[in-house]
Amino acid sequence: LRNYIDRGNPMRLERRGALSSLLLTTVQHVSLRDLLGTIAASLGPLPTFAALSGGDEASLAQQYAAGARASGGRGANTMIKARAESGVRRIGSGSPVFKPGSILAGVRSADGSIIDISFSYPDDWTAAKGPNLDVRDVRTSDSAFVLAAPLPSSIVSVEALPKNFFAGLLFATDGKYGAYGGVDDYSVKDNTVQYVTTPVGLTQPYRRLDLRFSVLSYNANTVQRRASLSATVAGGSVFVLVAGCLGTRYKSSSDELESIAKSFRAIAAAKARALALEQEQSEAAEVAAAEEDDMALSKAREGTVGATTTAVSGIDMKDD
């Protein structure tokens, strides 16, 4: 019992006090069997391992797929913050997973056009549900996600963006890495531009940066991280893919992260696909509006029935 009480149980002090009190008051007056039964009753049902670890009965992968966020590189059982803001506005309600290990999603850009975002990642990683484009290896905390922001009016291309633009986007206080405090300790290890030919034969520049930085975790510990960034401009927006890992894992993960970053594309959606996505978005909005109307009508009916019941119950019934 003492081993159970001391081993990671968040209620161990309260339970230890209850146990000590019972021992002092009953040990001289009851049999061993009765004593153990009384102790077990006072402790109540034993908490599950998931409860002791702060999670629920779902697996770590299921928790992450539900849209939660891991912080500080300690895995998904430290998920205590709300979903990070990414600036991505997805079109449609379907899954962004085109096939295992591949993301394809239509998103709204700053000028209102639809941009197709795509990238590849290891097949055994988990894609988060919700509006963000976010995948992760829940065992190691290696991850990749997409950020979006309007292109500053004074800038004409991704090549001209200053380094602090990317730092401000990556370390935003409502984002993945800045949620527990500002990030000042960072350095850019590589900064190049690569030109990619689009499906229609145009040349599109992609900015590649490698960053080393330190972030605060939920318990105020400093965590060293590395990230490979790939950024481009489309539809008046800057789209940035961030593939990152713990600093201690960079040597073994760097090739994988670089491969993810190089696979990233953000290009204007073909006309037929854009029309299909717009239709899907419109239908989803109609369904949501109908559900809201049904809920409002249901509440109104419940209110009417409740008022009628109250009025009837208040009538003073008298004998003739």
PDB file of C-alpha atoms in Angstrom:
ATOM      1  CA  LEU A   1       0.000   0.000   0.000  1.00  0.00           C
ATOM      2  CA  ARG A   2       2.787   2.413   0.862  1.00  0.00           C
ATOM      3  CA  ASN A   3       4.434   1.712  -2.499  1.00  0.00           C
ATOM      4  CA  TYR A   4       1.136   2.455  -4.239  1.00  0.00           C
ATOM      5  CA  ILE A   5       0.570   5.637  -2.277  1.00  0.00           C
ATOM      6  CA  ASP A   6       4.078   6.992  -2.924  1.00  0.00           C
ATOM      7  CA  ARG A   7       4.328   6.042  -6.591  1.00  0.00           C
ATOM      8  CA  GLY A   8       3.156   9.062  -8.610  1.00  0.00           C
ATOM      9  CA  ASN A   9      -0.321   9.321  -7.078  1.00  0.00           C
ATOM     10  CA  PRO A  10      -1.390  13.007  -7.021  1.00  0.00           C
ATOM     11  CA  MET A  11      -3.599  12.315  -3.983  1.00  0.00           C
ATOM     12  CA  ARG A  12      -0.899  10.509  -2.031  1.00  0.00           C
ATOM     13  CA  LEU A  13      -0.752  12.980   0.889  1.00  0.00           C
ATOM     14  CA  GLU A  14      -4.485  12.859   1.501  1.00  0.00           C
ATOM     15  CA  ARG A  15      -4.570   9.076   1.262  1.00  0.00           C
ATOM     16  CA  ARG A  16      -1.493   8.709   3.483  1.00  0.00           C
ATOM     17  CA  GLY A  17      -3.196  10.837   6.155  1.00  0.00           C
ATOM     18  CA  ALA A  18      -6.353   8.743   5.983  1.00  0.00           C
ATOM     19  CA  LEU A  19      -4.318   5.558   6.199  1.00  0.00           C
ATOM     20  CA  SER A  20      -2.296   6.757   9.211  1.00  0.00           C
ATOM     21  CA  SER A  21      -5.425   7.824  11.072  1.00  0.00           C
ATOM     22  CA  LEU A  22      -7.065   4.478  10.531  1.00  0.00           C
ATOM     23  CA  LEU A  23      -3.981   2.603  11.663  1.00  0.00           C
ATOM     24  CA  LEU A  24      -3.687   4.600  14.885  1.00  0.00           C
ATOM     25  CA  THR A  25      -7.329   4.224  15.881  1.00  0.00           C
ATOM     26  CA  THR A  26      -8.058   0.651  14.893  1.00  0.00           C
ATOM     27  CA  VAL A  27      -4.915  -1.461  14.906  1.00  0.00           C
ATOM     28  CA  GLN A  28      -5.365  -2.528  18.554  1.00  0.00           C
ATOM     29  CA  HIS A  29      -9.056  -3.432  18.257  1.00  0.00           C
ATOM     30  CA  VAL A  30      -9.607  -5.335  15.030  1.00  0.00           C
ATOM     31  CA  SER A  31      -8.312  -8.375  13.239  1.00  0.00           C
ATOM     32  CA  LEU A  32      -5.838  -8.054  10.359  1.00  0.00           C
ATOM     33  CA  ARG A  33      -8.518  -9.006   7.816  1.00  0.00           C
ATOM     34  CA  ASP A  34     -10.939  -6.368   9.112  1.00  0.00           C
ATOM     35  CA  LEU A  35      -8.171  -3.782   9.214  1.00  0.00           C
ATOM     36  CA  LEU A  36      -7.214  -4.364   5.566  1.00  0.00           C
ATOM     37  CA  GLY A  37     -10.863  -4.210   4.523  1.00  0.00           C
ATOM     38  CA  THR A  38     -11.331  -0.886   6.299  1.00  0.00           C
ATOM     39  CA  ILE A  39      -8.187   0.549   4.671  1.00  0.00           C
ATOM     40  CA  ALA A  40      -9.283  -0.557   1.214  1.00  0.00           C
ATOM     41  CA  ALA A  41     -12.713   1.027   1.697  1.00  0.00           C
ATOM     42  CA  SER A  42     -11.170   4.328   2.809  1.00  0.00           C
ATOM     43  CA  LEU A  43      -8.872   4.489  -0.238  1.00  0.00           C
ATOM     44  CA  GLY A  44     -11.734   3.996  -2.657  1.00  0.00           C
ATOM     45  CA  PRO A  45     -11.269   2.658  -6.195  1.00  0.00           C
ATOM     46  CA  LEU A  46      -7.690   2.649  -7.422  1.00  0.00           C
ATOM     47  CA  PRO A  47      -7.036   5.224 -10.159  1.00  0.00           C
ATOM     48  CA  THR A  48      -6.043   3.959 -13.578  1.00  0.00           C
ATOM     49  CA  PHE A  49      -2.545   4.520 -14.937  1.00  0.00           C
ATOM     50  CA  ALA A  50      -3.979   7.087 -17.344  1.00  0.00           C
ATOM     51  CA  ALA A  51      -5.500   9.003 -14.440  1.00  0.00           C
ATOM     52  CA  LEU A  52      -2.192   8.988 -12.582  1.00  0.00           C
ATOM     53  CA  SER A  53      -0.382  10.294 -15.674  1.00  0.00           C
ATOM     54  CA  GLY A  54      -2.867  13.105 -16.192  1.00  0.00           C
ATOM     55  CA  GLY A  55      -4.452  11.672 -19.339  1.00  0.00           C
ATOM     56  CA  ASP A  56      -7.509   9.606 -20.096  1.00  0.00           C
ATOM     57  CA  GLU A  57      -8.057   6.073 -21.288  1.00  0.00           C
ATOM     58  CA  ALA A  58      -7.191   6.871 -24.912  1.00  0.00           C
ATOM     59  CA  SER A  59      -3.758   6.102 -26.257  1.00  0.00           C
ATOM     60  CA  LEU A  60      -1.274   8.922 -26.781  1.00  0.00           C
ATOM     61  CA  ALA A  61      -1.848   8.758 -30.517  1.00  0.00           C
ATOM     62  CA  GLN A  62      -5.610   9.026 -30.027  1.00  0.00           C
ATOM     63  CA  GLN A  63      -5.178  11.991 -27.694  1.00  0.00           C
ATOM     64  CA  TYR A  64      -3.003  13.771 -30.238  1.00  0.00           C
ATOM     65  CA  ALA A  65      -5.348  12.921 -33.106  1.00  0.00           C
ATOM     66  CA  ALA A  66      -8.148  14.565 -31.124  1.00  0.00           C
ATOM     67  CA  GLY A  67      -6.353  17.877 -31.570  1.00  0.00           C
ATOM     68  CA  ALA A  68      -4.453  18.289 -28.296  1.00  0.00           C
ATOM     69  CA  ARG A  69      -0.904  19.602 -28.215  1.00  0.00           C
ATOM     70  CA  ALA A  70       2.214  18.321 -26.523  1.00  0.00           C
ATOM     71  CA  SER A  71       4.553  20.884 -24.982  1.00  0.00           C
ATOM     72  CA  GLY A  72       8.168  20.882 -23.918  1.00  0.00           C
ATOM     73  CA  GLY A  73       9.061  17.778 -25.906  1.00  0.00           C
ATOM     74  CA  ARG A  74       7.811  15.424 -23.216  1.00  0.00           C
ATOM     75  CA  GLY A  75       5.251  13.574 -25.255  1.00  0.00           C
ATOM     76  CA  ALA A  76       1.483  13.789 -25.404  1.00  0.00           C
ATOM     77  CA  ASN A  77       0.832  13.084 -21.720  1.00  0.00           C
ATOM     78  CA  THR A  78       1.779  16.690 -20.924  1.00  0.00           C
ATOM     79  CA  MET A  79      -1.017  18.128 -23.038  1.00  0.00           C
ATOM     80  CA  ILE A  80      -2.460  20.880 -20.895  1.00  0.00           C
ATOM     81  CA  LYS A  81      -2.747  23.756 -23.368  1.00  0.00           C
ATOM     82  CA  ALA A  82      -5.368  24.523 -25.959  1.00  0.00           C
ATOM     83  CA  ARG A  83      -4.708  23.907 -29.629  1.00  0.00           C
ATOM     84  CA  ALA A  84      -2.058  26.225 -31.083  1.00  0.00           C
ATOM     85  CA  GLU A  85      -3.084  28.975 -33.488  1.00  0.00           C
ATOM     86  CA  SER A  86      -1.482  28.517 -36.893  1.00  0.00           C
ATOM     87  CA  GLY A  87      -3.165  31.077 -39.133  1.00  0.00           C
ATOM     88  CA  VAL A  88      -4.243  28.273 -41.487  1.00  0.00           C
ATOM     89  CA  ARG A  89      -7.835  28.532 -42.762  1.00  0.00           C
ATOM     90  CA  ARG A  90      -8.781  25.193 -44.252  1.00  0.00           C
ATOM     91  CA  ILE A  91     -11.487  24.828 -46.902  1.00  0.00           C
ATOM     92  CA  GLY A  92     -13.815  21.867 -46.527  1.00  0.00           C
ATOM     93  CA  SER A  93     -14.352  19.487 -43.650  1.00  0.00           C
ATOM     94  CA  GLY A  94     -12.639  16.333 -44.877  1.00  0.00           C
ATOM     95  CA  SER A  95      -9.402  14.861 -43.585  1.00  0.00           C
ATOM     96  CA  PRO A  96      -6.222  16.494 -44.928  1.00  0.00           C
ATOM     97  CA  VAL A  97      -4.556  13.061 -45.093  1.00  0.00           C
ATOM     98  CA  PHE A  98      -4.501  12.312 -48.811  1.00  0.00           C
ATOM     99  CA  LYS A  99      -2.892   8.920 -48.193  1.00  0.00           C
ATOM    100  CA  PRO A 100      -0.730   7.514 -45.360  1.00  0.00           C
ATOM    101  CA  GLY A 101       2.256   9.818 -44.984  1.00  0.00           C
ATOM    102  CA  SER A 102       0.871  12.544 -47.250  1.00  0.00           C
ATOM    103  CA  ILE A 103      -1.057  15.772 -46.538  1.00  0.00           C
ATOM    104  CA  LEU A 104      -3.131  17.574 -49.174  1.00  0.00           C
ATOM    105  CA  ALA A 105      -5.459  20.374 -48.079  1.00  0.00           C
ATOM    106  CA  GLY A 106      -7.042  23.426 -49.615  1.00  0.00           C
ATOM    107  CA  VAL A 107      -6.625  26.603 -47.551  1.00  0.00           C
ATOM    108  CA  ARG A 108      -7.799  30.193 -47.916  1.00  0.00           C
ATOM    109  CA  SER A 109      -5.072  32.748 -48.633  1.00  0.00           C
ATOM    110  CA  ALA A 110      -4.963  36.437 -47.761  1.00  0.00           C
ATOM    111  CA  ASP A 111      -6.367  37.492 -51.155  1.00  0.00           C
ATOM    112  CA  GLY A 112      -9.269  35.034 -50.868  1.00  0.00           C
ATOM    113  CA  SER A 113      -7.958  32.473 -53.351  1.00  0.00           C
ATOM    114  CA  ILE A 114      -7.586  28.760 -52.583  1.00  0.00           C
ATOM    115  CA  ILE A 115      -4.095  27.357 -52.172  1.00  0.00           C
ATOM    116  CA  ASP A 116      -3.292  23.645 -52.154  1.00  0.00           C
ATOM    117  CA  ILE A 117      -0.905  22.751 -49.318  1.00  0.00           C
ATOM    118  CA  SER A 118       0.934  19.434 -49.521  1.00  0.00           C
ATOM    119  CA  PHE A 119       3.847  17.685 -47.836  1.00  0.00           C
ATOM    120  CA  SER A 120       5.034  14.185 -47.003  1.00  0.00           C
ATOM    121  CA  TYR A 121       5.897  12.698 -43.606  1.00  0.00           C
ATOM    122  CA  PRO A 122       6.698   9.237 -42.143  1.00  0.00           C
ATOM    123  CA  ASP A 123       3.785   6.804 -42.404  1.00  0.00           C
ATOM    124  CA  ASP A 124       3.803   5.982 -38.685  1.00  0.00           C
ATOM    125  CA  TRP A 125       3.279   9.600 -37.602  1.00  0.00           C
ATOM    126  CA  THR A 126      -0.146  10.782 -36.435  1.00  0.00           C
ATOM    127  CA  ALA A 127      -2.138  13.600 -38.043  1.00  0.00           C
ATOM    128  CA  ALA A 128      -4.034  15.847 -35.628  1.00  0.00           C
ATOM    129  CA  LYS A 129      -7.706  16.525 -36.179  1.00  0.00           C
ATOM    130  CA  GLY A 130      -9.044  20.047 -36.233  1.00  0.00           C
ATOM    131  CA  PRO A 131      -8.239  23.068 -38.403  1.00  0.00           C
ATOM    132  CA  ASN A 132      -4.437  22.874 -38.234  1.00  0.00           C
ATOM    133  CA  LEU A 133      -2.172  20.939 -40.567  1.00  0.00           C
ATOM    134  CA  ASP A 134      -0.130  19.189 -37.905  1.00  0.00           C
ATOM    135  CA  VAL A 135       1.538  15.750 -37.767  1.00  0.00           C
ATOM    136  CA  ARG A 136       3.677  14.177 -35.071  1.00  0.00           C
ATOM    137  CA  ASP A 137       5.568  11.129 -33.918  1.00  0.00           C
ATOM    138  CA  VAL A 138       3.969  10.810 -30.455  1.00  0.00           C
ATOM    139  CA  ARG A 139       6.844   8.646 -29.199  1.00  0.00           C
ATOM    140  CA  THR A 140       9.656  11.102 -29.880  1.00  0.00           C
ATOM    141  CA  SER A 141       7.875  14.486 -30.187  1.00  0.00           C
ATOM    142  CA  ASP A 142       9.279  14.998 -33.711  1.00  0.00           C
ATOM    143  CA  SER A 143       6.667  16.999 -35.602  1.00  0.00           C
ATOM    144  CA  ALA A 144       5.752  18.989 -38.681  1.00  0.00           C
ATOM    145  CA  PHE A 145       3.109  21.693 -39.041  1.00  0.00           C
ATOM    146  CA  VAL A 146       2.119  24.579 -41.296  1.00  0.00           C
ATOM    147  CA  LEU A 147       1.896  28.271 -40.369  1.00  0.00           C
ATOM    148  CA  ALA A 148       0.311  31.042 -42.436  1.00  0.00           C
ATOM    149  CA  ALA A 149       0.389  34.841 -42.298  1.00  0.00           C
ATOM    150  CA  PRO A 150      -0.323  37.696 -44.727  1.00  0.00           C
ATOM    151  CA  LEU A 151       2.682  38.892 -46.708  1.00  0.00           C
ATOM    152  CA  PRO A 152       3.738  42.295 -45.302  1.00  0.00           C
ATOM    153  CA  SER A 153       2.729  45.121 -47.650  1.00  0.00           C
ATOM    154  CA  SER A 154       6.324  46.348 -47.952  1.00  0.00           C
ATOM    155  CA  ILE A 155       7.601  42.933 -49.100  1.00  0.00           C
ATOM    156  CA  VAL A 156       7.239  41.585 -52.629  1.00  0.00           C
ATOM    157  CA  SER A 157       8.712  38.081 -52.329  1.00  0.00           C
ATOM    158  CA  VAL A 158       9.737  35.413 -49.856  1.00  0.00           C
ATOM    159  CA  GLU A 159      13.398  36.124 -50.601  1.00  0.00           C
ATOM    160  CA  ALA A 160      13.035  39.622 -49.138  1.00  0.00           C
ATOM    161  CA  LEU A 161      11.475  38.586 -45.835  1.00  0.00           C
ATOM    162  CA  PRO A 162      13.753  39.332 -42.858  1.00  0.00           C
ATOM    163  CA  LYS A 163      14.713  36.548 -40.480  1.00  0.00           C
ATOM    164  CA  ASN A 164      12.771  38.110 -37.630  1.00  0.00           C
ATOM    165  CA  PHE A 165       9.553  37.667 -39.629  1.00  0.00           C
ATOM    166  CA  PHE A 166       9.944  33.909 -39.344  1.00  0.00           C
ATOM    167  CA  ALA A 167      10.939  34.142 -35.681  1.00  0.00           C
ATOM    168  CA  GLY A 168       7.852  36.230 -34.891  1.00  0.00           C
ATOM    169  CA  LEU A 169       5.596  33.736 -36.649  1.00  0.00           C
ATOM    170  CA  LEU A 170       7.215  30.644 -35.148  1.00  0.00           C
ATOM    171  CA  PHE A 171       7.427  31.947 -31.579  1.00  0.00           C
ATOM    172  CA  ALA A 172       4.035  33.695 -31.348  1.00  0.00           C
ATOM    173  CA  THR A 173       2.523  33.506 -27.855  1.00  0.00           C
ATOM    174  CA  ASP A 174      -0.604  31.756 -29.152  1.00  0.00           C
ATOM    175  CA  GLY A 175       1.459  29.267 -31.156  1.00  0.00           C
ATOM    176  CA  LYS A 176       3.153  25.977 -30.483  1.00  0.00           C
ATOM    177  CA  TYR A 177       6.491  27.225 -29.157  1.00  0.00           C
ATOM    178  CA  GLY A 178       5.699  30.582 -27.534  1.00  0.00           C
ATOM    179  CA  ALA A 179       2.750  29.528 -25.368  1.00  0.00           C
ATOM    180  CA  TYR A 180       4.749  29.481 -22.109  1.00  0.00           C
ATOM    181  CA  GLY A 181       6.879  32.569 -22.679  1.00  0.00           C
ATOM    182  CA  GLY A 182       8.761  34.513 -25.319  1.00  0.00           C
ATOM    183  CA  VAL A 183      11.637  32.939 -27.229  1.00  0.00           C
ATOM    184  CA  ASP A 184      14.702  35.170 -27.397  1.00  0.00           C
ATOM    185  CA  ASP A 185      17.438  32.555 -27.549  1.00  0.00           C
ATOM    186  CA  TYR A 186      17.512  31.419 -31.182  1.00  0.00           C
ATOM    187  CA  SER A 187      19.954  31.315 -34.048  1.00  0.00           C
ATOM    188  CA  VAL A 188      19.605  30.703 -37.786  1.00  0.00           C
ATOM    189  CA  LYS A 189      22.059  28.024 -38.880  1.00  0.00           C
ATOM    190  CA  ASP A 190      21.189  28.014 -42.596  1.00  0.00           C
ATOM    191  CA  ASN A 191      19.325  30.438 -44.866  1.00  0.00           C
ATOM    192  CA  THR A 192      19.000  29.708 -48.582  1.00  0.00           C
ATOM    193  CA  VAL A 193      16.495  29.997 -51.443  1.00  0.00           C
ATOM    194  CA  GLN A 194      15.558  27.160 -53.775  1.00  0.00           C
ATOM    195  CA  TYR A 195      13.496  27.513 -56.949  1.00  0.00           C
ATOM    196  CA  VAL A 196      10.867  24.910 -57.764  1.00  0.00           C
ATOM    197  CA  THR A 197       8.985  24.464 -61.031  1.00  0.00           C
ATOM    198  CA  THR A 198       5.207  24.431 -60.548  1.00  0.00           C
ATOM    199  CA  PRO A 199       2.804  22.088 -62.419  1.00  0.00           C
ATOM    200  CA  VAL A 200       2.032  24.908 -64.885  1.00  0.00           C
ATOM    201  CA  GLY A 201       5.706  25.531 -65.625  1.00  0.00           C
ATOM    202  CA  LEU A 202       6.297  28.601 -63.468  1.00  0.00           C
ATOM    203  CA  THR A 203       9.234  29.045 -61.104  1.00  0.00           C
ATOM    204  CA  GLN A 204       8.379  29.447 -57.422  1.00  0.00           C
ATOM    205  CA  PRO A 205      10.967  30.382 -54.761  1.00  0.00           C
ATOM    206  CA  TYR A 206      11.097  28.541 -51.423  1.00  0.00           C
ATOM    207  CA  ARG A 207      13.054  29.955 -48.512  1.00  0.00           C
ATOM    208  CA  ARG A 208      14.905  27.291 -46.462  1.00  0.00           C
ATOM    209  CA  LEU A 209      16.038  27.998 -42.913  1.00  0.00           C
ATOM    210  CA  ASP A 210      17.453  25.834 -40.130  1.00  0.00           C
ATOM    211  CA  LEU A 211      16.925  27.147 -36.599  1.00  0.00           C
ATOM    212  CA  ARG A 212      18.269  26.316 -33.164  1.00  0.00           C
ATOM    213  CA  PHE A 213      16.246  27.701 -30.259  1.00  0.00           C
ATOM    214  CA  SER A 214      15.218  27.254 -26.631  1.00  0.00           C
ATOM    215  CA  VAL A 215      11.601  27.236 -25.447  1.00  0.00           C
ATOM    216  CA  LEU A 216       9.935  27.121 -22.053  1.00  0.00           C
ATOM    217  CA  SER A 217       7.863  24.062 -21.215  1.00  0.00           C
ATOM    218  CA  TYR A 218       4.688  23.999 -19.112  1.00  0.00           C
ATOM    219  CA  ASN A 219       6.749  23.553 -15.916  1.00  0.00           C
ATOM    220  CA  ALA A 220       9.157  26.406 -16.760  1.00  0.00           C
ATOM    221  CA  ASN A 221      12.004  24.124 -17.874  1.00  0.00           C
ATOM    222  CA  THR A 222      14.074  25.232 -20.857  1.00  0.00           C
ATOM    223  CA  VAL A 223      13.972  22.819 -23.778  1.00  0.00           C
ATOM    224  CA  GLN A 224      16.425  22.916 -26.680  1.00  0.00           C
ATOM    225  CA  ARG A 225      14.874  22.349 -30.110  1.00  0.00           C
ATOM    226  CA  ARG A 226      15.890  22.339 -33.771  1.00  0.00           C
ATOM    227  CA  ALA A 227      13.679  23.026 -36.789  1.00  0.00           C
ATOM    228  CA  SER A 228      13.901  23.018 -40.562  1.00  0.00           C
ATOM    229  CA  LEU A 229      11.658  25.610 -42.234  1.00  0.00           C
ATOM    230  CA  SER A 230      10.408  25.851 -45.796  1.00  0.00           C
ATOM    231  CA  ALA A 231       8.483  29.001 -46.759  1.00  0.00           C
ATOM    232  CA  THR A 232       6.876  30.364 -49.890  1.00  0.00           C
ATOM    233  CA  VAL A 233       4.358  33.024 -50.946  1.00  0.00           C
ATOM    234  CA  ALA A 234       1.025  32.224 -52.596  1.00  0.00           C
ATOM    235  CA  GLY A 235      -2.196  34.236 -52.828  1.00  0.00           C
ATOM    236  CA  GLY A 236      -0.795  37.095 -50.779  1.00  0.00           C
ATOM    237  CA  SER A 237       0.080  34.821 -47.851  1.00  0.00           C
ATOM    238  CA  VAL A 238       3.328  33.416 -46.522  1.00  0.00           C
ATOM    239  CA  PHE A 239       3.023  29.683 -45.887  1.00  0.00           C
ATOM    240  CA  VAL A 240       5.692  28.071 -43.725  1.00  0.00           C
ATOM    241  CA  LEU A 241       6.229  24.388 -43.005  1.00  0.00           C
ATOM    242  CA  VAL A 242       8.089  23.728 -39.750  1.00  0.00           C
ATOM    243  CA  ALA A 243       9.649  20.284 -39.216  1.00  0.00           C
ATOM    244  CA  GLY A 244      11.183  20.096 -35.749  1.00  0.00           C
ATOM    245  CA  CYS A 245      12.588  17.891 -33.000  1.00  0.00           C
ATOM    246  CA  LEU A 246      14.298  18.025 -29.629  1.00  0.00           C
ATOM    247  CA  GLY A 247      17.866  19.251 -29.789  1.00  0.00           C
ATOM    248  CA  THR A 248      19.106  15.900 -28.486  1.00  0.00           C
ATOM    249  CA  ARG A 249      17.454  14.134 -31.432  1.00  0.00           C
ATOM    250  CA  TYR A 250      18.653  16.401 -34.211  1.00  0.00           C
ATOM    251  CA  LYS A 251      21.605  14.246 -35.247  1.00  0.00           C
ATOM    252  CA  SER A 252      19.368  11.231 -35.854  1.00  0.00           C
ATOM    253  CA  SER A 253      16.344  13.184 -37.150  1.00  0.00           C
ATOM    254  CA  SER A 254      17.909  15.898 -39.336  1.00  0.00           C
ATOM    255  CA  ASP A 255      17.708  13.961 -42.622  1.00  0.00           C
ATOM    256  CA  GLU A 256      14.061  13.103 -42.015  1.00  0.00           C
ATOM    257  CA  LEU A 257      13.165  16.681 -41.105  1.00  0.00           C
ATOM    258  CA  GLU A 258      14.964  18.026 -44.170  1.00  0.00           C
ATOM    259  CA  SER A 259      13.087  15.561 -46.382  1.00  0.00           C
ATOM    260  CA  ILE A 260       9.742  16.726 -44.934  1.00  0.00           C
ATOM    261  CA  ALA A 261      10.659  20.375 -45.491  1.00  0.00           C
ATOM    262  CA  LYS A 262      11.753  19.766 -49.075  1.00  0.00           C
ATOM    263  CA  SER A 263       8.459  18.003 -49.869  1.00  0.00           C
ATOM    264  CA  PHE A 264       6.426  21.085 -48.928  1.00  0.00           C
ATOM    265  CA  ARG A 265       4.410  22.805 -51.673  1.00  0.00           C
ATOM    266  CA  ALA A 266       1.908  25.677 -51.605  1.00  0.00           C
ATOM    267  CA  ILE A 267       0.422  26.401 -55.026  1.00  0.00           C
ATOM    268  CA  ALA A 268      -2.811  27.846 -56.388  1.00  0.00           C
ATOM    269  CA  ALA A 269      -5.489  25.162 -56.619  1.00  0.00           C
ATOM    270  CA  ALA A 270      -6.618  24.127 -60.095  1.00  0.00           C
ATOM    271  CA  LYS A 271      -9.907  25.763 -61.110  1.00  0.00           C
ATOM    272  CA  ALA A 272     -11.965  22.555 -60.977  1.00  0.00           C
ATOM    273  CA  ARG A 273     -10.594  21.621 -57.561  1.00  0.00           C
ATOM    274  CA  ALA A 274     -11.139  25.148 -56.246  1.00  0.00           C
ATOM    275  CA  LEU A 275     -14.784  25.043 -57.355  1.00  0.00           C
ATOM    276  CA  ALA A 276     -15.273  21.646 -55.709  1.00  0.00           C
ATOM    277  CA  LEU A 277     -13.746  22.878 -52.442  1.00  0.00           C
ATOM    278  CA  GLU A 278     -15.915  26.012 -52.494  1.00  0.00           C
ATOM    279  CA  GLN A 279     -19.013  23.839 -52.997  1.00  0.00           C
ATOM    280  CA  GLU A 280     -17.990  21.581 -50.137  1.00  0.00           C
ATOM    281  CA  GLN A 281     -17.450  24.613 -47.911  1.00  0.00           C
ATOM    282  CA  SER A 282     -20.867  26.025 -48.823  1.00  0.00           C
ATOM    283  CA  GLU A 283     -22.633  22.732 -48.114  1.00  0.00           C
ATOM    284  CA  ALA A 284     -20.852  22.371 -44.766  1.00  0.00           C
ATOM    285  CA  ALA A 285     -21.947  25.911 -43.809  1.00  0.00           C
ATOM    286  CA  GLU A 286     -25.570  25.095 -44.728  1.00  0.00           C
ATOM    287  CA  VAL A 287     -25.506  21.943 -42.615  1.00  0.00           C
ATOM    288  CA  ALA A 288     -24.042  23.851 -39.647  1.00  0.00           C
ATOM    289  CA  ALA A 289     -26.698  26.587 -39.996  1.00  0.00           C
ATOM    290  CA  ALA A 290     -29.484  23.982 -40.133  1.00  0.00           C
ATOM    291  CA  GLU A 291     -28.139  22.298 -37.001  1.00  0.00           C
ATOM    292  CA  GLU A 292     -28.070  25.648 -35.190  1.00  0.00           C
ATOM    293  CA  ASP A 293     -31.666  26.348 -36.245  1.00  0.00           C
ATOM    294  CA  ASP A 294     -32.788  22.913 -35.040  1.00  0.00           C
ATOM    295  CA  MET A 295     -31.062  23.458 -31.695  1.00  0.00           C
ATOM    296  CA  ALA A 296     -32.652  26.901 -31.268  1.00  0.00           C
ATOM    297  CA  LEU A 297     -36.104  25.496 -32.131  1.00  0.00           C
ATOM    298  CA  SER A 298     -35.639  22.631 -29.689  1.00  0.00           C
ATOM    299  CA  LYS A 299     -34.696  25.037 -26.897  1.00  0.00           C
ATOM    300  CA  ALA A 300     -37.671  27.258 -27.721  1.00  0.00           C
ATOM    301  CA  ARG A 301     -40.024  24.278 -27.517  1.00  0.00           C
ATOM    302  CA  GLU A 302     -38.513  23.195 -24.206  1.00  0.00           C
ATOM    303  CA  GLY A 303     -39.018  26.726 -22.878  1.00  0.00           C
ATOM    304  CA  THR A 304     -42.643  26.785 -24.027  1.00  0.00           C
ATOM    305  CA  VAL A 305     -43.387  23.403 -22.447  1.00  0.00           C
ATOM    306  CA  GLY A 306     -41.687  24.476 -19.215  1.00  0.00           C
ATOM    307  CA  ALA A 307     -43.659  27.727 -19.060  1.00  0.00           C
ATOM    308  CA  THR A 308     -46.932  25.904 -19.734  1.00  0.00           C
ATOM    309  CA  THR A 309     -46.187  23.327 -17.042  1.00  0.00           C
ATOM    310  CA  THR A 310     -45.399  26.067 -14.540  1.00  0.00           C
ATOM    311  CA  ALA A 311     -48.617  27.922 -15.369  1.00  0.00           C
ATOM    312  CA  VAL A 312     -50.763  24.804 -15.014  1.00  0.00           C
ATOM    313  CA  SER A 313     -49.140  23.829 -11.721  1.00  0.00           C
ATOM    314  CA  GLY A 314     -49.835  27.298 -10.361  1.00  0.00           C
ATOM    315  CA  ILE A 315     -53.607  27.114 -10.856  1.00  0.00           C
ATOM    316  CA  ASP A 316     -55.458  26.894  -7.530  1.00  0.00           C
ATOM    317  CA  MET A 317     -57.749  23.882  -7.957  1.00  0.00           C
ATOM    318  CA  LYS A 318     -60.885  24.258  -5.819  1.00  0.00           C
ATOM    319  CA  ASP A 319     -63.891  22.049  -5.188  1.00  0.00           C
ATOM    320  CA  ASP A 320     -67.131  23.093  -6.840  1.00  0.00           C
TER     321      ASP A 320
END
